[in-house]
Amino acid sequence: MKKYYLIAFCFFLAGSLFAQNSNDLKLSVKKGSIKMATDDGQFSFGIGGRVYMDAAAYFDDKTDLGSGSEVRDIRLLVKADLWKKWNAKINIGFADGAVSLKDVWLMYKINKNSFVRAGHFLEPFGIEQTESSKTTKFMHAASTIEAFRPGRNLGFSYATWSKKIFWEAGLFGSDTNNKTEGDEGYGLTSRFAFAPVQTDGGLFHIGMSGIYRTANSTGFNELGEENPKSIRYRSRAATHIEKRRFIDAKVGNAESQCKLGFEMIAATGPISIQGEYISAKVNRKSSFEDYSAKGFYTQVGWLVKGGNYKYKMKSARLAKPGPGSVELLARYNQTDLNDSDALIMGGKQKDITVGGTWYVNHNILVKFHFTNVDLDENSLNGEENFNMIQTRLQFSF
């Protein structure tokens, strides 16, 4: 039902957008995006979208991996500024040929440095989890992020920032696809960041995030009794065209989970480094051992063309390089879902990616990556090591 409520909200908001007198609207195009606004500045809206076209080839694989190509994602969005105090966004995805609701929210700006937001959006946890796929450095999220990220859920949050500090906290239910009978879980999520250095020549940022979330219901058996709840952590092998998850831990008899994340960004001129460490613990029923897992990634960027790295305090992360920039990248990731004490061995993955991005202009970019993946004996098909080449053509407006 939550999805139907959101769809109804989308139609209501879209109707309010077009209920304005067309004679009062001015049309403009900025950085390839279409925007319309009233003369009095009380109302404006923009229309946008994006397309990702990917290709991948796999080598030296014990598991028979399927090289190929795909339209990774298509997005269409409408965003609006209403009466100078309200913002709204509707972002719909068409990945894998299915329609899904991404960002669907309404925001009230308390002042220029704080807001409250309600709807369906990314929980404030870490750097890469909160960043749009349009501006992430790599084609695929780090395995650690994919395994532990909370994703988008229905809820509300409050955010505030100053010259050096960012903080956001919120209360969230589940996502729009949860149709299981029974009580859905809820979560409290918060992210704090401190950036004491923000100069043209250098940047430094540290932060931490935390989540407490109860387990979702898994329905009822034929006697009307609640099924044991479970929590699952899993990840692909740094790619999306090959869709199998090579590390996968399903934790049964779960009651709740806690996640703690630490993050760092540093830059000097055209060189940047970014990293995140995440630990997760699943609290289980008293007769079962609690489960723990962890992971981290570190990535380095070099703007060989495009000037120095910039920082955005409003989102507490690096800004997207400007048009014409060329960026070389390297990332090391390690994700460990093995816990021998809990008798759950979900596998361990290490991967190294090197590559680069050409920001052709405001709307087009090209990515090229080489990745080596190393998996332990507890992974999907046991211990193995394989390589891949991936590329992406991305268009947005």
mmCIF file of N, CA and C in Angstrom, residues 94-148:
data_model
loop_
_atom_site.group_PDB
_atom_site.id
_atom_site.type_symbol
_atom_site.label_atom_id
_atom_site.label_comp_id
_atom_site.label_asym_id
_atom_site.label_seq_id
_atom_site.Cartn_x
_atom_site.Cartn_y
_atom_site.Cartn_z
ATOM 1 N N PHE A 94 13.841 2.982 -13.879
ATOM 2 C CA PHE A 94 13.369 1.927 -14.771
ATOM 3 C C PHE A 94 14.451 0.856 -14.956
ATOM 4 N N ALA A 95 15.249 0.618 -13.934
ATOM 5 C CA ALA A 95 16.313 -0.375 -14.011
ATOM 6 C C ALA A 95 15.737 -1.778 -14.197
ATOM 7 N N ASP A 96 16.418 -2.599 -15.007
ATOM 8 C CA ASP A 96 16.027 -3.994 -15.243
ATOM 9 C C ASP A 96 14.601 -4.123 -15.763
ATOM 10 N N GLY A 97 14.112 -3.098 -16.450
ATOM 11 C CA GLY A 97 12.793 -3.159 -17.053
ATOM 12 C C GLY A 97 11.639 -3.051 -16.083
ATOM 13 N N ALA A 98 11.923 -2.655 -14.827
ATOM 14 C CA ALA A 98 10.871 -2.531 -13.824
ATOM 15 C C ALA A 98 10.799 -1.092 -13.328
ATOM 16 N N VAL A 99 9.579 -0.641 -13.016
ATOM 17 C CA VAL A 99 9.384 0.711 -12.504
ATOM 18 C C VAL A 99 9.568 0.694 -10.986
ATOM 19 N N SER A 100 10.359 1.633 -10.468
ATOM 20 C CA SER A 100 10.557 1.719 -9.022
ATOM 21 C C SER A 100 10.619 3.184 -8.607
ATOM 22 N N LEU A 101 10.148 3.443 -7.410
ATOM 23 C CA LEU A 101 10.196 4.792 -6.865
ATOM 24 C C LEU A 101 11.522 5.014 -6.164
ATOM 25 N N LYS A 102 12.243 6.051 -6.529
ATOM 26 C CA LYS A 102 13.516 6.389 -5.903
ATOM 27 C C LYS A 102 13.263 7.517 -4.895
ATOM 28 N N ASP A 103 13.704 8.726 -5.212
ATOM 29 C CA ASP A 103 13.459 9.848 -4.309
ATOM 30 C C ASP A 103 12.064 10.415 -4.551
ATOM 31 N N VAL A 104 11.234 10.352 -3.535
ATOM 32 C CA VAL A 104 9.905 10.974 -3.574
ATOM 33 C C VAL A 104 9.718 11.646 -2.227
ATOM 34 N N TRP A 105 9.982 12.944 -2.171
ATOM 35 C CA TRP A 105 9.943 13.607 -0.876
ATOM 36 C C TRP A 105 9.482 15.057 -0.969
ATOM 37 N N LEU A 106 9.119 15.588 0.199
ATOM 38 C CA LEU A 106 8.752 16.986 0.375
ATOM 39 C C LEU A 106 9.639 17.556 1.474
ATOM 40 N N MET A 107 10.219 18.711 1.222
ATOM 41 C CA MET A 107 11.178 19.317 2.141
ATOM 42 C C MET A 107 10.742 20.727 2.515
ATOM 43 N N TYR A 108 10.930 21.058 3.795
ATOM 44 C CA TYR A 108 10.677 22.416 4.261
ATOM 45 C C TYR A 108 11.994 23.021 4.723
ATOM 46 N N LYS A 109 12.367 24.172 4.128
ATOM 47 C CA LYS A 109 13.618 24.842 4.475
ATOM 48 C C LYS A 109 13.387 25.745 5.684
ATOM 49 N N ILE A 110 13.944 25.357 6.816
ATOM 50 C CA ILE A 110 13.813 26.150 8.036
ATOM 51 C C ILE A 110 14.547 27.472 7.878
ATOM 52 N N ASN A 111 15.755 27.396 7.383
ATOM 53 C CA ASN A 111 16.552 28.561 7.026
ATOM 54 C C ASN A 111 17.553 28.115 5.965
ATOM 55 N N LYS A 112 18.527 28.951 5.635
ATOM 56 C CA LYS A 112 19.442 28.615 4.548
ATOM 57 C C LYS A 112 20.380 27.463 4.895
ATOM 58 N N ASN A 113 20.443 27.088 6.183
ATOM 59 C CA ASN A 113 21.359 26.033 6.601
ATOM 60 C C ASN A 113 20.674 24.869 7.324
ATOM 61 N N SER A 114 19.382 24.691 7.150
ATOM 62 C CA SER A 114 18.714 23.558 7.785
ATOM 63 C C SER A 114 17.375 23.283 7.112
ATOM 64 N N PHE A 115 16.947 22.027 7.198
ATOM 65 C CA PHE A 115 15.663 21.647 6.609
ATOM 66 C C PHE A 115 15.131 20.393 7.306
ATOM 67 N N VAL A 116 13.838 20.149 7.119
ATOM 68 C CA VAL A 116 13.221 18.876 7.477
ATOM 69 C C VAL A 116 12.651 18.284 6.196
ATOM 70 N N ARG A 117 12.705 16.971 6.109
ATOM 71 C CA ARG A 117 12.289 16.291 4.874
ATOM 72 C C ARG A 117 11.502 15.039 5.234
ATOM 73 N N ALA A 118 10.470 14.736 4.451
ATOM 74 C CA ALA A 118 9.661 13.542 4.665
ATOM 75 C C ALA A 118 9.366 12.892 3.321
ATOM 76 N N GLY A 119 9.356 11.566 3.307
ATOM 77 C CA GLY A 119 9.080 10.845 2.077
ATOM 78 C C GLY A 119 9.936 9.603 1.974
ATOM 79 N N HIS A 120 10.355 9.301 0.752
ATOM 80 C CA HIS A 120 11.159 8.102 0.437
ATOM 81 C C HIS A 120 12.496 8.576 -0.103
ATOM 82 N N PHE A 121 13.576 8.354 0.658
ATOM 83 C CA PHE A 121 14.886 8.866 0.254
ATOM 84 C C PHE A 121 15.990 8.096 0.973
ATOM 85 N N LEU A 122 17.236 8.373 0.606
ATOM 86 C CA LEU A 122 18.387 7.681 1.170
ATOM 87 C C LEU A 122 18.586 8.050 2.638
ATOM 88 N N GLU A 123 18.768 7.039 3.472
ATOM 89 C CA GLU A 123 19.055 7.309 4.874
ATOM 90 C C GLU A 123 20.440 7.945 5.015
ATOM 91 N N PRO A 124 20.618 8.857 5.974
ATOM 92 C CA PRO A 124 21.904 9.552 6.127
ATOM 93 C C PRO A 124 22.943 8.674 6.832
ATOM 94 N N PHE A 125 23.643 7.852 6.031
ATOM 95 C CA PHE A 125 24.646 6.942 6.587
ATOM 96 C C PHE A 125 25.857 6.910 5.664
ATOM 97 N N GLY A 126 26.942 7.567 6.050
ATOM 98 C CA GLY A 126 28.179 7.521 5.287
ATOM 99 C C GLY A 126 28.187 8.410 4.060
ATOM 100 N N ILE A 127 29.256 8.292 3.289
ATOM 101 C CA ILE A 127 29.465 9.144 2.113
ATOM 102 C C ILE A 127 28.791 8.556 0.877
ATOM 103 N N GLU A 128 29.221 7.349 0.484
ATOM 104 C CA GLU A 128 28.756 6.790 -0.789
ATOM 105 C C GLU A 128 27.280 6.407 -0.746
ATOM 106 N N GLN A 129 26.776 5.956 0.406
ATOM 107 C CA GLN A 129 25.360 5.631 0.537
ATOM 108 C C GLN A 129 24.481 6.838 0.263
ATOM 109 N N THR A 130 24.924 8.038 0.650
ATOM 110 C CA THR A 130 24.097 9.239 0.519
ATOM 111 C C THR A 130 24.325 9.977 -0.791
ATOM 112 N N GLU A 131 25.209 9.461 -1.641
ATOM 113 C CA GLU A 131 25.539 10.159 -2.884
ATOM 114 C C GLU A 131 24.740 9.592 -4.047
ATOM 115 N N SER A 132 24.342 10.454 -4.965
ATOM 116 C CA SER A 132 23.620 10.017 -6.152
ATOM 117 C C SER A 132 24.528 9.166 -7.030
ATOM 118 N N SER A 133 23.945 8.141 -7.664
ATOM 119 C CA SER A 133 24.720 7.319 -8.607
ATOM 120 C C SER A 133 25.226 8.150 -9.780
ATOM 121 N N LYS A 134 24.632 9.318 -9.975
ATOM 122 C CA LYS A 134 25.054 10.207 -11.065
ATOM 123 C C LYS A 134 26.431 10.789 -10.818
ATOM 124 N N THR A 135 26.858 10.883 -9.549
ATOM 125 C CA THR A 135 28.122 11.548 -9.238
ATOM 126 C C THR A 135 29.127 10.657 -8.498
ATOM 127 N N THR A 136 28.785 9.385 -8.209
ATOM 128 C CA THR A 136 29.756 8.501 -7.573
ATOM 129 C C THR A 136 30.936 8.267 -8.507
ATOM 130 N N LYS A 137 32.113 8.035 -7.913
ATOM 131 C CA LYS A 137 33.349 7.928 -8.698
ATOM 132 C C LYS A 137 33.382 6.674 -9.563
ATOM 133 N N PHE A 138 32.864 5.566 -9.031
ATOM 134 C CA PHE A 138 32.984 4.277 -9.710
ATOM 135 C C PHE A 138 31.632 3.809 -10.224
ATOM 136 N N MET A 139 31.673 2.910 -11.232
ATOM 137 C CA MET A 139 30.443 2.414 -11.825
ATOM 138 C C MET A 139 29.594 1.662 -10.814
ATOM 139 N N HIS A 140 30.248 0.915 -9.937
ATOM 140 C CA HIS A 140 29.527 0.115 -8.956
ATOM 141 C C HIS A 140 29.983 0.508 -7.565
ATOM 142 N N ALA A 141 29.052 0.536 -6.631
ATOM 143 C CA ALA A 141 29.389 0.876 -5.253
ATOM 144 C C ALA A 141 30.395 -0.117 -4.694
ATOM 145 N N ALA A 142 31.226 0.345 -3.773
ATOM 146 C CA ALA A 142 32.132 -0.566 -3.087
ATOM 147 C C ALA A 142 31.331 -1.695 -2.457
ATOM 148 N N SER A 143 31.903 -2.904 -2.471
ATOM 149 C CA SER A 143 31.207 -4.072 -1.932
ATOM 150 C C SER A 143 30.773 -3.852 -0.484
ATOM 151 N N THR A 144 31.606 -3.183 0.307
ATOM 152 C CA THR A 144 31.252 -2.901 1.702
ATOM 153 C C THR A 144 29.992 -2.053 1.786
ATOM 154 N N ILE A 145 29.891 -1.043 0.922
ATOM 155 C CA ILE A 145 28.708 -0.175 0.924
ATOM 156 C C ILE A 145 27.485 -0.947 0.472
ATOM 157 N N GLU A 146 27.616 -1.750 -0.592
ATOM 158 C CA GLU A 146 26.463 -2.506 -1.072
ATOM 159 C C GLU A 146 25.964 -3.491 -0.019
ATOM 160 N N ALA A 147 26.880 -4.092 0.726
ATOM 161 C CA ALA A 147 26.480 -5.089 1.721
ATOM 162 C C ALA A 147 25.742 -4.464 2.897
ATOM 163 N N PHE A 148 26.176 -3.293 3.348
ATOM 164 C CA PHE A 148 25.676 -2.742 4.612
ATOM 165 C C PHE A 148 24.791 -1.510 4.474
#
